[in-house]
Amino acid sequence: METQIIELEKKYWQGMERHDYETVKNLTRFPCIVAGKNGVQSVDEASFKKMFDSGAGAKIKVMEISGAETQLIGDTAIIAYLITLTITGDDQKPPMKCACTSTWINENGNWICAMHTESDLAQQ
């Protein structure tokens, strides 16, 4: 099960890298909860699409996913991991490292992400 959840998380990030809305949408349960440097919010599908489209000029590249920890609790799986990525747009920024968590639920035989958090790690 751990491998399946890690693969789903990677598929989600690949969708973000390719700016493939359909893949990302199909892996998301709406409304989803998102927490990060901009706070906490519950996001419906229309708001999610708007957020997704607003990042159209930025290119995300995942450099590494490491240190994954997973747990299966009934029809729910939780995962926490470290990710290193670059985001390019109008200005080039150095790679960033974040601690991420996601909560995946099995709904009607499909695993979908209901909650995701990202916390930027302090520069070491």
PDB file of N, CA and C in Angstrom, residues 4-110:
ATOM      1  N   GLN A   4       1.859   2.260  -3.446  1.00  0.00           N
ATOM      2  CA  GLN A   4       0.755   2.819  -4.230  1.00  0.00           C
ATOM      3  C   GLN A   4       0.510   4.287  -3.873  1.00  0.00           C
ATOM      4  N   ILE A   5       0.555   4.630  -2.615  1.00  0.00           N
ATOM      5  CA  ILE A   5       0.319   6.021  -2.202  1.00  0.00           C
ATOM      6  C   ILE A   5       1.470   6.919  -2.661  1.00  0.00           C
ATOM      7  N   ILE A   6       2.700   6.428  -2.561  1.00  0.00           N
ATOM      8  CA  ILE A   6       3.834   7.209  -3.047  1.00  0.00           C
ATOM      9  C   ILE A   6       3.696   7.439  -4.557  1.00  0.00           C
ATOM     10  N   GLU A   7       3.287   6.411  -5.289  1.00  0.00           N
ATOM     11  CA  GLU A   7       3.119   6.541  -6.740  1.00  0.00           C
ATOM     12  C   GLU A   7       2.002   7.537  -7.082  1.00  0.00           C
ATOM     13  N   LEU A   8       0.919   7.533  -6.304  1.00  0.00           N
ATOM     14  CA  LEU A   8      -0.154   8.514  -6.529  1.00  0.00           C
ATOM     15  C   LEU A   8       0.352   9.935  -6.295  1.00  0.00           C
ATOM     16  N   GLU A   9       1.143  10.104  -5.254  1.00  0.00           N
ATOM     17  CA  GLU A   9       1.700  11.426  -4.951  1.00  0.00           C
ATOM     18  C   GLU A   9       2.622  11.875  -6.099  1.00  0.00           C
ATOM     19  N   LYS A  10       3.449  10.965  -6.605  1.00  0.00           N
ATOM     20  CA  LYS A  10       4.325  11.291  -7.735  1.00  0.00           C
ATOM     21  C   LYS A  10       3.512  11.624  -8.983  1.00  0.00           C
ATOM     22  N   LYS A  11       2.439  10.887  -9.224  1.00  0.00           N
ATOM     23  CA  LYS A  11       1.573  11.154 -10.379  1.00  0.00           C
ATOM     24  C   LYS A  11       0.966  12.552 -10.276  1.00  0.00           C
ATOM     25  N   TYR A  12       0.573  12.934  -9.069  1.00  0.00           N
ATOM     26  CA  TYR A  12       0.011  14.268  -8.828  1.00  0.00           C
ATOM     27  C   TYR A  12       1.052  15.340  -9.187  1.00  0.00           C
ATOM     28  N   TRP A  13       2.286  15.153  -8.681  1.00  0.00           N
ATOM     29  CA  TRP A  13       3.347  16.123  -8.968  1.00  0.00           C
ATOM     30  C   TRP A  13       3.704  16.144 -10.446  1.00  0.00           C
ATOM     31  N   GLN A  14       3.673  14.983 -11.114  1.00  0.00           N
ATOM     32  CA  GLN A  14       3.923  14.950 -12.556  1.00  0.00           C
ATOM     33  C   GLN A  14       2.861  15.745 -13.302  1.00  0.00           C
ATOM     34  N   GLY A  15       1.618  15.663 -12.848  1.00  0.00           N
ATOM     35  CA  GLY A  15       0.548  16.462 -13.433  1.00  0.00           C
ATOM     36  C   GLY A  15       0.805  17.954 -13.253  1.00  0.00           C
ATOM     37  N   MET A  16       1.329  18.307 -12.082  1.00  0.00           N
ATOM     38  CA  MET A  16       1.676  19.716 -11.845  1.00  0.00           C
ATOM     39  C   MET A  16       2.829  20.140 -12.754  1.00  0.00           C
ATOM     40  N   GLU A  17       3.832  19.280 -12.903  1.00  0.00           N
ATOM     41  CA  GLU A  17       4.967  19.602 -13.775  1.00  0.00           C
ATOM     42  C   GLU A  17       4.523  19.821 -15.223  1.00  0.00           C
ATOM     43  N   ARG A  18       3.640  18.973 -15.701  1.00  0.00           N
ATOM     44  CA  ARG A  18       3.170  19.046 -17.094  1.00  0.00           C
ATOM     45  C   ARG A  18       2.035  20.063 -17.275  1.00  0.00           C
ATOM     46  N   HIS A  19       1.621  20.655 -16.172  1.00  0.00           N
ATOM     47  CA  HIS A  19       0.461  21.551 -16.157  1.00  0.00           C
ATOM     48  C   HIS A  19      -0.754  20.850 -16.788  1.00  0.00           C
ATOM     49  N   ASP A  20      -0.976  19.611 -16.320  1.00  0.00           N
ATOM     50  CA  ASP A  20      -2.033  18.733 -16.815  1.00  0.00           C
ATOM     51  C   ASP A  20      -3.202  18.774 -15.818  1.00  0.00           C
ATOM     52  N   TYR A  21      -4.122  19.696 -16.068  1.00  0.00           N
ATOM     53  CA  TYR A  21      -5.222  19.905 -15.128  1.00  0.00           C
ATOM     54  C   TYR A  21      -6.071  18.654 -14.952  1.00  0.00           C
ATOM     55  N   GLU A  22      -6.365  17.935 -16.018  1.00  0.00           N
ATOM     56  CA  GLU A  22      -7.245  16.762 -15.925  1.00  0.00           C
ATOM     57  C   GLU A  22      -6.685  15.712 -14.973  1.00  0.00           C
ATOM     58  N   THR A  23      -5.385  15.450 -15.065  1.00  0.00           N
ATOM     59  CA  THR A  23      -4.762  14.477 -14.160  1.00  0.00           C
ATOM     60  C   THR A  23      -4.876  14.939 -12.719  1.00  0.00           C
ATOM     61  N   VAL A  24      -4.510  16.189 -12.469  1.00  0.00           N
ATOM     62  CA  VAL A  24      -4.547  16.727 -11.104  1.00  0.00           C
ATOM     63  C   VAL A  24      -5.987  16.752 -10.577  1.00  0.00           C
ATOM     64  N   LYS A  25      -6.917  17.180 -11.401  1.00  0.00           N
ATOM     65  CA  LYS A  25      -8.332  17.235 -10.996  1.00  0.00           C
ATOM     66  C   LYS A  25      -8.854  15.842 -10.640  1.00  0.00           C
ATOM     67  N   ASN A  26      -8.508  14.848 -11.455  1.00  0.00           N
ATOM     68  CA  ASN A  26      -9.002  13.489 -11.227  1.00  0.00           C
ATOM     69  C   ASN A  26      -8.401  12.836  -9.984  1.00  0.00           C
ATOM     70  N   LEU A  27      -7.310  13.388  -9.473  1.00  0.00           N
ATOM     71  CA  LEU A  27      -6.686  12.864  -8.255  1.00  0.00           C
ATOM     72  C   LEU A  27      -7.082  13.665  -7.017  1.00  0.00           C
ATOM     73  N   THR A  28      -7.971  14.634  -7.184  1.00  0.00           N
ATOM     74  CA  THR A  28      -8.345  15.533  -6.088  1.00  0.00           C
ATOM     75  C   THR A  28      -9.807  15.338  -5.708  1.00  0.00           C
ATOM     76  N   ARG A  29     -10.064  15.319  -4.410  1.00  0.00           N
ATOM     77  CA  ARG A  29     -11.447  15.292  -3.901  1.00  0.00           C
ATOM     78  C   ARG A  29     -11.838  16.725  -3.591  1.00  0.00           C
ATOM     79  N   PHE A  30     -12.978  17.134  -4.092  1.00  0.00           N
ATOM     80  CA  PHE A  30     -13.468  18.497  -3.849  1.00  0.00           C
ATOM     81  C   PHE A  30     -14.658  18.469  -2.916  1.00  0.00           C
ATOM     82  N   PRO A  31     -14.733  19.432  -1.987  1.00  0.00           N
ATOM     83  CA  PRO A  31     -13.699  20.428  -1.730  1.00  0.00           C
ATOM     84  C   PRO A  31     -12.504  19.776  -1.038  1.00  0.00           C
ATOM     85  N   CYS A  32     -11.307  20.268  -1.352  1.00  0.00           N
ATOM     86  CA  CYS A  32     -10.085  19.781  -0.708  1.00  0.00           C
ATOM     87  C   CYS A  32      -9.582  20.850   0.255  1.00  0.00           C
ATOM     88  N   ILE A  33      -8.788  20.421   1.202  1.00  0.00           N
ATOM     89  CA  ILE A  33      -8.200  21.357   2.166  1.00  0.00           C
ATOM     90  C   ILE A  33      -6.725  21.499   1.812  1.00  0.00           C
ATOM     91  N   VAL A  34      -6.264  22.747   1.747  1.00  0.00           N
ATOM     92  CA  VAL A  34      -4.880  23.054   1.412  1.00  0.00           C
ATOM     93  C   VAL A  34      -4.325  23.955   2.508  1.00  0.00           C
ATOM     94  N   ALA A  35      -3.116  23.629   2.981  1.00  0.00           N
ATOM     95  CA  ALA A  35      -2.461  24.461   3.994  1.00  0.00           C
ATOM     96  C   ALA A  35      -1.014  24.688   3.578  1.00  0.00           C
ATOM     97  N   GLY A  36      -0.577  25.932   3.722  1.00  0.00           N
ATOM     98  CA  GLY A  36       0.797  26.274   3.364  1.00  0.00           C
ATOM     99  C   GLY A  36       1.116  27.683   3.804  1.00  0.00           C
ATOM    100  N   LYS A  37       2.092  28.291   3.142  1.00  0.00           N
ATOM    101  CA  LYS A  37       2.543  29.622   3.545  1.00  0.00           C
ATOM    102  C   LYS A  37       1.478  30.700   3.373  1.00  0.00           C
ATOM    103  N   ASN A  38       0.422  30.408   2.600  1.00  0.00           N
ATOM    104  CA  ASN A  38      -0.669  31.370   2.428  1.00  0.00           C
ATOM    105  C   ASN A  38      -1.851  31.103   3.350  1.00  0.00           C
ATOM    106  N   GLY A  39      -1.677  30.165   4.289  1.00  0.00           N
ATOM    107  CA  GLY A  39      -2.737  29.889   5.245  1.00  0.00           C
ATOM    108  C   GLY A  39      -3.437  28.569   4.968  1.00  0.00           C
ATOM    109  N   VAL A  40      -4.660  28.462   5.471  1.00  0.00           N
ATOM    110  CA  VAL A  40      -5.462  27.255   5.360  1.00  0.00           C
ATOM    111  C   VAL A  40      -6.743  27.606   4.633  1.00  0.00           C
ATOM    112  N   GLN A  41      -7.128  26.758   3.686  1.00  0.00           N
ATOM    113  CA  GLN A  41      -8.379  27.016   2.973  1.00  0.00           C
ATOM    114  C   GLN A  41      -9.012  25.734   2.472  1.00  0.00           C
ATOM    115  N   SER A  42     -10.320  25.760   2.382  1.00  0.00           N
ATOM    116  CA  SER A  42     -11.086  24.702   1.738  1.00  0.00           C
ATOM    117  C   SER A  42     -11.337  25.187   0.321  1.00  0.00           C
ATOM    118  N   VAL A  43     -11.005  24.339  -0.663  1.00  0.00           N
ATOM    119  CA  VAL A  43     -11.028  24.778  -2.050  1.00  0.00           C
ATOM    120  C   VAL A  43     -11.997  23.920  -2.859  1.00  0.00           C
ATOM    121  N   ASP A  44     -13.011  24.580  -3.468  1.00  0.00           N
ATOM    122  CA  ASP A  44     -13.917  23.855  -4.352  1.00  0.00           C
ATOM    123  C   ASP A  44     -13.277  23.728  -5.738  1.00  0.00           C
ATOM    124  N   GLU A  45     -13.919  22.983  -6.628  1.00  0.00           N
ATOM    125  CA  GLU A  45     -13.308  22.714  -7.932  1.00  0.00           C
ATOM    126  C   GLU A  45     -13.106  23.985  -8.763  1.00  0.00           C
ATOM    127  N   ALA A  46     -14.058  24.888  -8.760  1.00  0.00           N
ATOM    128  CA  ALA A  46     -13.920  26.125  -9.539  1.00  0.00           C
ATOM    129  C   ALA A  46     -12.754  26.968  -9.029  1.00  0.00           C
ATOM    130  N   SER A  47     -12.613  27.080  -7.718  1.00  0.00           N
ATOM    131  CA  SER A  47     -11.500  27.840  -7.135  1.00  0.00           C
ATOM    132  C   SER A  47     -10.169  27.150  -7.410  1.00  0.00           C
ATOM    133  N   PHE A  48     -10.175  25.816  -7.356  1.00  0.00           N
ATOM    134  CA  PHE A  48      -8.968  25.050  -7.637  1.00  0.00           C
ATOM    135  C   PHE A  48      -8.507  25.297  -9.075  1.00  0.00           C
ATOM    136  N   LYS A  49      -9.440  25.278 -10.009  1.00  0.00           N
ATOM    137  CA  LYS A  49      -9.104  25.514 -11.422  1.00  0.00           C
ATOM    138  C   LYS A  49      -8.513  26.908 -11.593  1.00  0.00           C
ATOM    139  N   LYS A  50      -9.088  27.891 -10.927  1.00  0.00           N
ATOM    140  CA  LYS A  50      -8.588  29.263 -11.006  1.00  0.00           C
ATOM    141  C   LYS A  50      -7.156  29.344 -10.448  1.00  0.00           C
ATOM    142  N   MET A  51      -6.916  28.698  -9.310  1.00  0.00           N
ATOM    143  CA  MET A  51      -5.576  28.664  -8.716  1.00  0.00           C
ATOM    144  C   MET A  51      -4.592  27.964  -9.654  1.00  0.00           C
ATOM    145  N   PHE A  52      -5.023  26.850 -10.221  1.00  0.00           N
ATOM    146  CA  PHE A  52      -4.180  26.080 -11.122  1.00  0.00           C
ATOM    147  C   PHE A  52      -3.800  26.916 -12.344  1.00  0.00           C
ATOM    148  N   ASP A  53      -4.792  27.577 -12.932  1.00  0.00           N
ATOM    149  CA  ASP A  53      -4.546  28.396 -14.123  1.00  0.00           C
ATOM    150  C   ASP A  53      -3.677  29.609 -13.821  1.00  0.00           C
ATOM    151  N   SER A  54      -3.736  30.122 -12.599  1.00  0.00           N
ATOM    152  CA  SER A  54      -2.941  31.300 -12.253  1.00  0.00           C
ATOM    153  C   SER A  54      -1.448  30.985 -12.240  1.00  0.00           C
ATOM    154  N   GLY A  55      -1.094  29.711 -12.146  1.00  0.00           N
ATOM    155  CA  GLY A  55       0.308  29.313 -12.161  1.00  0.00           C
ATOM    156  C   GLY A  55       0.793  28.878 -13.531  1.00  0.00           C
ATOM    157  N   ALA A  56       0.053  29.219 -14.575  1.00  0.00           N
ATOM    158  CA  ALA A  56       0.377  28.747 -15.923  1.00  0.00           C
ATOM    159  C   ALA A  56       1.760  29.178 -16.401  1.00  0.00           C
ATOM    160  N   GLY A  57       2.254  30.338 -15.959  1.00  0.00           N
ATOM    161  CA  GLY A  57       3.556  30.820 -16.413  1.00  0.00           C
ATOM    162  C   GLY A  57       4.725  30.203 -15.672  1.00  0.00           C
ATOM    163  N   ALA A  58       4.458  29.586 -14.541  1.00  0.00           N
ATOM    164  CA  ALA A  58       5.530  28.998 -13.725  1.00  0.00           C
ATOM    165  C   ALA A  58       5.719  27.535 -14.116  1.00  0.00           C
ATOM    166  N   LYS A  59       6.952  27.111 -14.151  1.00  0.00           N
ATOM    167  CA  LYS A  59       7.274  25.714 -14.444  1.00  0.00           C
ATOM    168  C   LYS A  59       7.803  25.065 -13.182  1.00  0.00           C
ATOM    169  N   ILE A  60       7.124  23.995 -12.756  1.00  0.00           N
ATOM    170  CA  ILE A  60       7.542  23.243 -11.581  1.00  0.00           C
ATOM    171  C   ILE A  60       8.360  22.050 -12.053  1.00  0.00           C
ATOM    172  N   LYS A  61       9.469  21.816 -11.392  1.00  0.00           N
ATOM    173  CA  LYS A  61      10.284  20.627 -11.666  1.00  0.00           C
ATOM    174  C   LYS A  61      10.627  19.983 -10.331  1.00  0.00           C
ATOM    175  N   VAL A  62      10.164  18.757 -10.142  1.00  0.00           N
ATOM    176  CA  VAL A  62      10.467  18.011  -8.926  1.00  0.00           C
ATOM    177  C   VAL A  62      11.861  17.403  -9.077  1.00  0.00           C
ATOM    178  N   MET A  63      12.731  17.757  -8.157  1.00  0.00           N
ATOM    179  CA  MET A  63      14.092  17.250  -8.170  1.00  0.00           C
ATOM    180  C   MET A  63      14.200  15.936  -7.388  1.00  0.00           C
ATOM    181  N   GLU A  64      13.483  15.871  -6.260  1.00  0.00           N
ATOM    182  CA  GLU A  64      13.590  14.686  -5.407  1.00  0.00           C
ATOM    183  C   GLU A  64      12.415  14.616  -4.441  1.00  0.00           C
ATOM    184  N   ILE A  65      11.935  13.409  -4.227  1.00  0.00           N
ATOM    185  CA  ILE A  65      10.984  13.108  -3.155  1.00  0.00           C
ATOM    186  C   ILE A  65      11.673  12.072  -2.285  1.00  0.00           C
ATOM    187  N   SER A  66      11.756  12.346  -0.976  1.00  0.00           N
ATOM    188  CA  SER A  66      12.498  11.443  -0.095  1.00  0.00           C
ATOM    189  C   SER A  66      11.847  11.360   1.281  1.00  0.00           C
ATOM    190  N   GLY A  67      12.295  10.381   2.043  1.00  0.00           N
ATOM    191  CA  GLY A  67      11.884  10.259   3.440  1.00  0.00           C
ATOM    192  C   GLY A  67      10.408  10.008   3.653  1.00  0.00           C
ATOM    193  N   ALA A  68       9.749   9.348   2.715  1.00  0.00           N
ATOM    194  CA  ALA A  68       8.297   9.151   2.822  1.00  0.00           C
ATOM    195  C   ALA A  68       7.943   8.243   3.995  1.00  0.00           C
ATOM    196  N   GLU A  69       6.921   8.663   4.713  1.00  0.00           N
ATOM    197  CA  GLU A  69       6.309   7.870   5.785  1.00  0.00           C
ATOM    198  C   GLU A  69       4.822   7.775   5.462  1.00  0.00           C
ATOM    199  N   THR A  70       4.270   6.572   5.500  1.00  0.00           N
ATOM    200  CA  THR A  70       2.858   6.393   5.181  1.00  0.00           C
ATOM    201  C   THR A  70       2.176   5.558   6.258  1.00  0.00           C
ATOM    202  N   GLN A  71       0.866   5.748   6.359  1.00  0.00           N
ATOM    203  CA  GLN A  71       0.027   4.914   7.222  1.00  0.00           C
ATOM    204  C   GLN A  71      -1.301   4.708   6.523  1.00  0.00           C
ATOM    205  N   LEU A  72      -1.816   3.500   6.625  1.00  0.00           N
ATOM    206  CA  LEU A  72      -3.141   3.176   6.109  1.00  0.00           C
ATOM    207  C   LEU A  72      -4.063   3.016   7.305  1.00  0.00           C
ATOM    208  N   ILE A  73      -5.163   3.771   7.300  1.00  0.00           N
ATOM    209  CA  ILE A  73      -6.147   3.720   8.383  1.00  0.00           C
ATOM    210  C   ILE A  73      -7.508   3.539   7.715  1.00  0.00           C
ATOM    211  N   GLY A  74      -7.972   2.289   7.656  1.00  0.00           N
ATOM    212  CA  GLY A  74      -9.228   1.998   6.967  1.00  0.00           C
ATOM    213  C   GLY A  74      -9.118   2.356   5.488  1.00  0.00           C
ATOM    214  N   ASP A  75     -10.047   3.189   4.996  1.00  0.00           N
ATOM    215  CA  ASP A  75     -10.035   3.636   3.607  1.00  0.00           C
ATOM    216  C   ASP A  75      -9.322   4.967   3.449  1.00  0.00           C
ATOM    217  N   THR A  76      -8.433   5.266   4.382  1.00  0.00           N
ATOM    218  CA  THR A  76      -7.675   6.520   4.353  1.00  0.00           C
ATOM    219  C   THR A  76      -6.183   6.198   4.446  1.00  0.00           C
ATOM    220  N   ALA A  77      -5.409   6.915   3.640  1.00  0.00           N
ATOM    221  CA  ALA A  77      -3.948   6.778   3.700  1.00  0.00           C
ATOM    222  C   ALA A  77      -3.367   8.161   3.920  1.00  0.00           C
ATOM    223  N   ILE A  78      -2.383   8.231   4.795  1.00  0.00           N
ATOM    224  CA  ILE A  78      -1.691   9.497   5.019  1.00  0.00           C
ATOM    225  C   ILE A  78      -0.226   9.309   4.635  1.00  0.00           C
ATOM    226  N   ILE A  79       0.338  10.373   4.078  1.00  0.00           N
ATOM    227  CA  ILE A  79       1.732  10.330   3.662  1.00  0.00           C
ATOM    228  C   ILE A  79       2.391  11.647   4.041  1.00  0.00           C
ATOM    229  N   ALA A  80       3.634  11.557   4.464  1.00  0.00           N
ATOM    230  CA  ALA A  80       4.464  12.731   4.735  1.00  0.00           C
ATOM    231  C   ALA A  80       5.804  12.470   4.062  1.00  0.00           C
ATOM    232  N   TYR A  81       6.386  13.511   3.481  1.00  0.00           N
ATOM    233  CA  TYR A  81       7.654  13.344   2.770  1.00  0.00           C
ATOM    234  C   TYR A  81       8.331  14.691   2.593  1.00  0.00           C
ATOM    235  N   LEU A  82       9.599  14.630   2.181  1.00  0.00           N
ATOM    236  CA  LEU A  82      10.338  15.834   1.828  1.00  0.00           C
ATOM    237  C   LEU A  82      10.390  15.922   0.312  1.00  0.00           C
ATOM    238  N   ILE A  83      10.284  17.140  -0.203  1.00  0.00           N
ATOM    239  CA  ILE A  83      10.359  17.345  -1.647  1.00  0.00           C
ATOM    240  C   ILE A  83      11.298  18.506  -1.930  1.00  0.00           C
ATOM    241  N   THR A  84      12.104  18.336  -2.959  1.00  0.00           N
ATOM    242  CA  THR A  84      12.954  19.409  -3.448  1.00  0.00           C
ATOM    243  C   THR A  84      12.473  19.722  -4.855  1.00  0.00           C
ATOM    244  N   LEU A  85      12.186  20.987  -5.102  1.00  0.00           N
ATOM    245  CA  LEU A  85      11.692  21.369  -6.416  1.00  0.00           C
ATOM    246  C   LEU A  85      12.166  22.753  -6.813  1.00  0.00           C
ATOM    247  N   THR A  86      12.071  23.007  -8.099  1.00  0.00           N
ATOM    248  CA  THR A  86      12.360  24.339  -8.614  1.00  0.00           C
ATOM    249  C   THR A  86      11.092  24.867  -9.251  1.00  0.00           C
ATOM    250  N   ILE A  87      10.922  26.164  -9.146  1.00  0.00           N
ATOM    251  CA  ILE A  87       9.814  26.838  -9.806  1.00  0.00           C
ATOM    252  C   ILE A  87      10.421  27.976 -10.604  1.00  0.00           C
ATOM    253  N   THR A  88      10.227  27.930 -11.913  1.00  0.00           N
ATOM    254  CA  THR A  88      10.755  28.989 -12.766  1.00  0.00           C
ATOM    255  C   THR A  88       9.592  29.732 -13.404  1.00  0.00           C
ATOM    256  N   GLY A  89       9.791  30.986 -13.621  1.00  0.00           N
ATOM    257  CA  GLY A  89       8.800  31.838 -14.255  1.00  0.00           C
ATOM    258  C   GLY A  89       9.537  33.018 -14.831  1.00  0.00           C
ATOM    259  N   ASP A  90       9.153  34.194 -14.404  1.00  0.00           N
ATOM    260  CA  ASP A  90       9.845  35.395 -14.849  1.00  0.00           C
ATOM    261  C   ASP A  90      11.229  35.509 -14.236  1.00  0.00           C
ATOM    262  N   ASP A  91      11.410  34.943 -13.050  1.00  0.00           N
ATOM    263  CA  ASP A  91      12.722  35.020 -12.396  1.00  0.00           C
ATOM    264  C   ASP A  91      13.155  33.627 -11.938  1.00  0.00           C
ATOM    265  N   GLN A  92      14.411  33.345 -12.027  1.00  0.00           N
ATOM    266  CA  GLN A  92      14.967  32.055 -11.631  1.00  0.00           C
ATOM    267  C   GLN A  92      15.231  32.057 -10.127  1.00  0.00           C
ATOM    268  N   LYS A  93      14.688  31.093  -9.432  1.00  0.00           N
ATOM    269  CA  LYS A  93      14.901  30.978  -7.990  1.00  0.00           C
ATOM    270  C   LYS A  93      15.666  29.695  -7.706  1.00  0.00           C
ATOM    271  N   PRO A  94      16.418  29.663  -6.607  1.00  0.00           N
ATOM    272  CA  PRO A  94      17.130  28.424  -6.251  1.00  0.00           C
ATOM    273  C   PRO A  94      16.121  27.337  -5.849  1.00  0.00           C
ATOM    274  N   PRO A  95      16.529  26.062  -5.895  1.00  0.00           N
ATOM    275  CA  PRO A  95      15.626  24.985  -5.480  1.00  0.00           C
ATOM    276  C   PRO A  95      15.109  25.216  -4.059  1.00  0.00           C
ATOM    277  N   MET A  96      13.879  24.811  -3.826  1.00  0.00           N
ATOM    278  CA  MET A  96      13.303  24.913  -2.488  1.00  0.00           C
ATOM    279  C   MET A  96      13.014  23.514  -1.975  1.00  0.00           C
ATOM    280  N   LYS A  97      13.057  23.389  -0.658  1.00  0.00           N
ATOM    281  CA  LYS A  97      12.786  22.112  -0.020  1.00  0.00           C
ATOM    282  C   LYS A  97      11.612  22.302   0.926  1.00  0.00           C
ATOM    283  N   CYS A  98      10.651  21.397   0.834  1.00  0.00           N
ATOM    284  CA  CYS A  98       9.444  21.477   1.655  1.00  0.00           C
ATOM    285  C   CYS A  98       9.171  20.132   2.311  1.00  0.00           C
ATOM    286  N   ALA A  99       8.483  20.196   3.436  1.00  0.00           N
ATOM    287  CA  ALA A  99       7.893  19.010   4.048  1.00  0.00           C
ATOM    288  C   ALA A  99       6.423  19.035   3.642  1.00  0.00           C
ATOM    289  N   CYS A 100       5.958  17.938   3.066  1.00  0.00           N
ATOM    290  CA  CYS A 100       4.577  17.860   2.584  1.00  0.00           C
ATOM    291  C   CYS A 100       3.840  16.725   3.287  1.00  0.00           C
ATOM    292  N   THR A 101       2.537  16.897   3.411  1.00  0.00           N
ATOM    293  CA  THR A 101       1.663  15.818   3.862  1.00  0.00           C
ATOM    294  C   THR A 101       0.450  15.792   2.949  1.00  0.00           C
ATOM    295  N   SER A 102      -0.090  14.613   2.753  1.00  0.00           N
ATOM    296  CA  SER A 102      -1.333  14.458   1.997  1.00  0.00           C
ATOM    297  C   SER A 102      -2.183  13.400   2.673  1.00  0.00           C
ATOM    298  N   THR A 103      -3.473  13.581   2.567  1.00  0.00           N
ATOM    299  CA  THR A 103      -4.432  12.588   3.032  1.00  0.00           C
ATOM    300  C   THR A 103      -5.203  12.095   1.815  1.00  0.00           C
ATOM    301  N   TRP A 104      -5.095  10.815   1.543  1.00  0.00           N
ATOM    302  CA  TRP A 104      -5.766  10.172   0.415  1.00  0.00           C
ATOM    303  C   TRP A 104      -6.900   9.308   0.956  1.00  0.00           C
ATOM    304  N   ILE A 105      -8.039   9.350   0.286  1.00  0.00           N
ATOM    305  CA  ILE A 105      -9.159   8.502   0.686  1.00  0.00           C
ATOM    306  C   ILE A 105      -9.563   7.630  -0.499  1.00  0.00           C
ATOM    307  N   ASN A 106     -10.004   6.427  -0.180  1.00  0.00           N
ATOM    308  CA  ASN A 106     -10.488   5.523  -1.211  1.00  0.00           C
ATOM    309  C   ASN A 106     -11.996   5.719  -1.298  1.00  0.00           C
ATOM    310  N   GLU A 107     -12.417   6.346  -2.374  1.00  0.00           N
ATOM    311  CA  GLU A 107     -13.830   6.664  -2.572  1.00  0.00           C
ATOM    312  C   GLU A 107     -14.294   5.975  -3.851  1.00  0.00           C
ATOM    313  N   ASN A 108     -15.213   5.048  -3.708  1.00  0.00           N
ATOM    314  CA  ASN A 108     -15.748   4.288  -4.846  1.00  0.00           C
ATOM    315  C   ASN A 108     -14.642   3.586  -5.631  1.00  0.00           C
ATOM    316  N   GLY A 109     -13.641   3.054  -4.927  1.00  0.00           N
ATOM    317  CA  GLY A 109     -12.569   2.305  -5.566  1.00  0.00           C
ATOM    318  C   GLY A 109     -11.444   3.146  -6.141  1.00  0.00           C
ATOM    319  N   ASN A 110     -11.517   4.465  -5.994  1.00  0.00           N
ATOM    320  CA  ASN A 110     -10.469   5.358  -6.493  1.00  0.00           C
ATOM    321  C   ASN A 110      -9.830   6.111  -5.341  1.00  0.00           C
TER     322      ASN A 110
END
